mmCIF file of C-alpha atoms in Angstrom:
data_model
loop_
_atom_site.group_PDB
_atom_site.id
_atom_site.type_symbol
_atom_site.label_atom_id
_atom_site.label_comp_id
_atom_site.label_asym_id
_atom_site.label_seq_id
_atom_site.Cartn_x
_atom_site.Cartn_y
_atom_site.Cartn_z
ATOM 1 C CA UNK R 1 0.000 0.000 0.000
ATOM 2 C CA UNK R 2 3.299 2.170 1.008
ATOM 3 C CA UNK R 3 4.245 1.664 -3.421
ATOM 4 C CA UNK R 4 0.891 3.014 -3.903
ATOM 5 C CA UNK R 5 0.528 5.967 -2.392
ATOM 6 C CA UNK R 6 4.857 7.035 -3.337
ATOM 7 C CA UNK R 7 3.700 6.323 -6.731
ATOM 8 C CA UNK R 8 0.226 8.405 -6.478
ATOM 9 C CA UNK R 9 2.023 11.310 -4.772
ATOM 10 C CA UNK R 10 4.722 11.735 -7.300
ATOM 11 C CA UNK R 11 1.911 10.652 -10.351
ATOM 12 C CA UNK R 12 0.532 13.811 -9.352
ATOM 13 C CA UNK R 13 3.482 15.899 -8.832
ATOM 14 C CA UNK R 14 4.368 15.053 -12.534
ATOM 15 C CA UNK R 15 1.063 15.581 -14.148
ATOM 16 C CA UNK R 16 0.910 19.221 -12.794
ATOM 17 C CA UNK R 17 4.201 20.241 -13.522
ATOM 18 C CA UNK R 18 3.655 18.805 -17.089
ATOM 19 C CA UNK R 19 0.171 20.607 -17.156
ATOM 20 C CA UNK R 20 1.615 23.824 -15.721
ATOM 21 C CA UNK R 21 3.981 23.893 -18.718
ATOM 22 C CA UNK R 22 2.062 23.404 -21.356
ATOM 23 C CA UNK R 23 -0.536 25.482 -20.065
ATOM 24 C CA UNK R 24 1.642 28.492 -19.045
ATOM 25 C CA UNK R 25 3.679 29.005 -22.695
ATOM 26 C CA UNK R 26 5.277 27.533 -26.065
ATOM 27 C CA UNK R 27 8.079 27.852 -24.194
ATOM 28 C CA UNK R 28 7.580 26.515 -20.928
ATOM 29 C CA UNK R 29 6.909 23.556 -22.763
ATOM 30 C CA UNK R 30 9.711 23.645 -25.011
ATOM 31 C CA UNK R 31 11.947 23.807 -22.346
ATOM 32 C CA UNK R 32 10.471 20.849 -19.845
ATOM 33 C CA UNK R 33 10.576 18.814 -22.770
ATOM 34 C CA UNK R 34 14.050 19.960 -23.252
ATOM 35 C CA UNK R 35 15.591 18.630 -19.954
ATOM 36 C CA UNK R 36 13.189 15.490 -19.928
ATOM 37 C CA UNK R 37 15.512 14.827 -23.303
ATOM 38 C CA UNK R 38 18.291 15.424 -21.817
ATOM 39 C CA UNK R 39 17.800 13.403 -18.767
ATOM 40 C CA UNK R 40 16.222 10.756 -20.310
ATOM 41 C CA UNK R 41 19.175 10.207 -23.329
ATOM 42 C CA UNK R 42 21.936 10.647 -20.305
ATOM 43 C CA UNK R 43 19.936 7.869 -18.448
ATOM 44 C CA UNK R 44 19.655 5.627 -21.442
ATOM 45 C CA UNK R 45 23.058 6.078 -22.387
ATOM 46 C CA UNK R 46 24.224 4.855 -18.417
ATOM 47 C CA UNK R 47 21.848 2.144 -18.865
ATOM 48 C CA UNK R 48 23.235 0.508 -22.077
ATOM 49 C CA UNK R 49 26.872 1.259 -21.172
ATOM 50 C CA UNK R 50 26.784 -1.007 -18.468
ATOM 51 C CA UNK R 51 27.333 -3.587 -21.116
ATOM 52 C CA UNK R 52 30.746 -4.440 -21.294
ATOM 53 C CA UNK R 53 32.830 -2.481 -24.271
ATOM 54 C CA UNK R 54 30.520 0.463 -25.069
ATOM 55 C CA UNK R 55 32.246 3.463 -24.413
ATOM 56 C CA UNK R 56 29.864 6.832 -25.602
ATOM 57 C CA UNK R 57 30.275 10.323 -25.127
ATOM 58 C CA UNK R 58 27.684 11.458 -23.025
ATOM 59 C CA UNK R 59 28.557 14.886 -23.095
ATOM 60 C CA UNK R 60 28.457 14.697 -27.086
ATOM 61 C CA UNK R 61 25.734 12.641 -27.430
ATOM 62 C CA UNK R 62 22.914 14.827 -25.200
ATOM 63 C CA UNK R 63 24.031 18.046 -26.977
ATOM 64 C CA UNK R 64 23.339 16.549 -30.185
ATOM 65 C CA UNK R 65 19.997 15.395 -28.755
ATOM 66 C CA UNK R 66 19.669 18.745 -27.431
ATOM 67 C CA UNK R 67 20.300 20.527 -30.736
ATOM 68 C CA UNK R 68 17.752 17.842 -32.449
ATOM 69 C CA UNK R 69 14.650 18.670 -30.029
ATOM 70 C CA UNK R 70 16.160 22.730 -30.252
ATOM 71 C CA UNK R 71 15.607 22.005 -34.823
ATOM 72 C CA UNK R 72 11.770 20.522 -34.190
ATOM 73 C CA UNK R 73 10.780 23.469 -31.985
ATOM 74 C CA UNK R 74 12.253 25.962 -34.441
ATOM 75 C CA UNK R 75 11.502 24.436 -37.579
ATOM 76 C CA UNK R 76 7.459 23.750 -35.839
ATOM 77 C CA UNK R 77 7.512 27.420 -34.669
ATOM 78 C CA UNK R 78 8.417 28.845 -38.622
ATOM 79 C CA UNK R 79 5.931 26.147 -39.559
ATOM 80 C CA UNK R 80 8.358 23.839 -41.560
ATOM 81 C CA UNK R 81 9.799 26.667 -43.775
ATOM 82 C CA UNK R 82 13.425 26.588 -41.939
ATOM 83 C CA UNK R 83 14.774 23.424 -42.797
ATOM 84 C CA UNK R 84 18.467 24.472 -42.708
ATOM 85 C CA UNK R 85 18.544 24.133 -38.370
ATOM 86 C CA UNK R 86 18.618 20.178 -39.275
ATOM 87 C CA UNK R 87 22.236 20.545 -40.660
ATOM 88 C CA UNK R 88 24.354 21.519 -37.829
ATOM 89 C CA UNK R 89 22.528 17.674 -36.483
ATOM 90 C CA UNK R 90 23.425 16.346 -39.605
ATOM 91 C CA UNK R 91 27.067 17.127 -38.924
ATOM 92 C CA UNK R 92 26.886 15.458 -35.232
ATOM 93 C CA UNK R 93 25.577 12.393 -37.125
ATOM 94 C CA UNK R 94 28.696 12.649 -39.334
ATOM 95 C CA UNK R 95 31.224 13.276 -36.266
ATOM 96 C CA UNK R 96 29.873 10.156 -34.530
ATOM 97 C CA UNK R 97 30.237 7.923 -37.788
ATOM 98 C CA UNK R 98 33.455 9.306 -38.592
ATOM 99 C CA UNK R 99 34.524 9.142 -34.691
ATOM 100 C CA UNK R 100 33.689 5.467 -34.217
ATOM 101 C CA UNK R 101 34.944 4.797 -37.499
ATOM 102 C CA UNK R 102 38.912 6.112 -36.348
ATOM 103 C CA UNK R 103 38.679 5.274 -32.471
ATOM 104 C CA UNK R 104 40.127 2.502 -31.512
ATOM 105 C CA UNK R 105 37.465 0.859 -29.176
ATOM 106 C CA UNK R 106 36.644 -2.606 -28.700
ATOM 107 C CA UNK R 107 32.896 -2.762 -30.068
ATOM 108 C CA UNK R 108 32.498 0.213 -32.544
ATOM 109 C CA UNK R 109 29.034 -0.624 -34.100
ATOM 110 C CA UNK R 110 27.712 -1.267 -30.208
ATOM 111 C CA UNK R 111 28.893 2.148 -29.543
ATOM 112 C CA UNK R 112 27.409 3.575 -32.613
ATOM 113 C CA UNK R 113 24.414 1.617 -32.245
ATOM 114 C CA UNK R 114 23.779 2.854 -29.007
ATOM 115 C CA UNK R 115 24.094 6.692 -30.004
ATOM 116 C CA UNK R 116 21.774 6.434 -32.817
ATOM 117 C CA UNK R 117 19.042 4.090 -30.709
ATOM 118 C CA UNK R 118 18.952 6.767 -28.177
ATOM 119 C CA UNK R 119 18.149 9.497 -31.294
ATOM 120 C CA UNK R 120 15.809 6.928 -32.534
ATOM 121 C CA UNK R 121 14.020 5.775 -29.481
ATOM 122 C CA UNK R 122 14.138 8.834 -27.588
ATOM 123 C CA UNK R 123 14.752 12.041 -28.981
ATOM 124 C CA UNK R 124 12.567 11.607 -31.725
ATOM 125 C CA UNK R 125 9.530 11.035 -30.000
ATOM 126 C CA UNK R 126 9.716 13.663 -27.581
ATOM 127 C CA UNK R 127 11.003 16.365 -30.436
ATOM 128 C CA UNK R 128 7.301 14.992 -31.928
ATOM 129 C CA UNK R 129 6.017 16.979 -29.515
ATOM 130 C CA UNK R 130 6.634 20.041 -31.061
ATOM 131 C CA UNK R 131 5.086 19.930 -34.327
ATOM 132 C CA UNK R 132 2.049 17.979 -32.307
ATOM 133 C CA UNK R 133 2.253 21.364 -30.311
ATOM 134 C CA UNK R 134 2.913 24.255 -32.636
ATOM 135 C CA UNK R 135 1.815 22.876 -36.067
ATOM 136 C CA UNK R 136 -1.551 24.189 -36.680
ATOM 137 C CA UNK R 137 -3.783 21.318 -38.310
ATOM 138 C CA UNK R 138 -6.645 22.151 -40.434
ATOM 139 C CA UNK R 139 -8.727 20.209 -39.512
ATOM 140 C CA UNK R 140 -9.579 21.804 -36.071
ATOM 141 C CA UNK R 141 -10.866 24.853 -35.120
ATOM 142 C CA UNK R 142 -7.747 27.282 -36.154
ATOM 143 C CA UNK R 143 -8.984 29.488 -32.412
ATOM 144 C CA UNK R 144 -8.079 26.407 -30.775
ATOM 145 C CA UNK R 145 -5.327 26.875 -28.325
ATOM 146 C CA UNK R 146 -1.670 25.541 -29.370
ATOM 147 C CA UNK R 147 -1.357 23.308 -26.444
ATOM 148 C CA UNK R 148 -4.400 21.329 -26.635
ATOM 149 C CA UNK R 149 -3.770 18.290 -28.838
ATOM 150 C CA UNK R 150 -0.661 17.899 -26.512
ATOM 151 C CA UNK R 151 -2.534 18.108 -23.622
ATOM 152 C CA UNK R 152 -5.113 15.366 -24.994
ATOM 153 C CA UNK R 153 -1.981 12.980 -25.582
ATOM 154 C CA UNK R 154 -0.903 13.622 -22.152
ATOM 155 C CA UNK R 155 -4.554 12.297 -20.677
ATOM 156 C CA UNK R 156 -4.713 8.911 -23.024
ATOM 157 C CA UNK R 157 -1.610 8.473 -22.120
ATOM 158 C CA UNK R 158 -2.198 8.958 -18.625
ATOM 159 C CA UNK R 159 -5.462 7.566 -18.689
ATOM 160 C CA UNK R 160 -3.968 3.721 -20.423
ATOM 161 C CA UNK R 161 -1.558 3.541 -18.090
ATOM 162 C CA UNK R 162 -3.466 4.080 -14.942
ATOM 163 C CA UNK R 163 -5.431 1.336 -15.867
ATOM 164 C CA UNK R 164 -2.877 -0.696 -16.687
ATOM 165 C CA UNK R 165 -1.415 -0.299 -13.547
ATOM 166 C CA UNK R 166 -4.310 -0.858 -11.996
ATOM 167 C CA UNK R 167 -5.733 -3.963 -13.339
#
């Protein structure tokens, strides 16, 4: 009962910080989303690591993450006319390629599969929040306000794995 109630306290916690930041501004959201890719790629990273013989840049790797979630919420906020912030993140791609590809390390390709897994697996989705967020869709109302199809993946989201839990 102790699990339930830690978990219920900080379920809440979460959900109104999350709220509070999408609700509040564009940017408020931008930047919660921001560190949650930051600490989330730094934690995946340590987690996959611990396998014997991959050796990644942390440091490297989270800026480049950093810069790719920075390109969705600019390129969402000119509304996909300013393609030209995806090349700097083109270049990191390059630099880790070209790194793993001269560095001597014991398991290259685990090293480089682990960098572009965490891109894959988790900066992409939560970059996906910004054009969810800040691309207007024609389909709805156009006085609709820019944080509500975020907020209505938040509660399914929310709302399948409370039950889950649950049952």
């Amino acid at each position: 009962m102790k699990n339930f109630i830690t978990r219920t306290l900080t379920a809440i916690v979460i959900v109104a910080v999350q709220v509070l930041c999408t609700y509040f501004s564009p940017l408020s959201l931008a930047a919660l989303f921001l560190l949650l890719t930051a600490l989330t790629v730094n934690e995946f990273i340590r987690i996959v690591s611990q396998r014997d013989g991959v050796v990644v840049n942390r440091p490297i790797v989270i800026a480049g993450s950093c810069y790719l979630f920075f390109s969705f919420w600019l390129n969402s906020l000119t509304r996909g006319e300013s393609l030209v912030v995806f090349f700097p993140y083109l270049l990191f791609l390059i630099y880790c390629y070209i790194k793993e590809l001269f560095n001597k390390h014991d398991n290259p390709i685990a090293n480089l599969g682990t960098i572009m897994l965490s891109q894959m697996y988790v900066v992409l989705p939560l970059s996906l929040i910004n054009v969810l967020a800040f691309t207007p869709f024609e389909c709805f109302n156009s006085e609709a306000p820019y944080y509500a199809i975020a907020l209505a993946i938040y509660i399914f989201i929310w709302v399948n794995d409370t039950a889950a839990y649950l049952s």
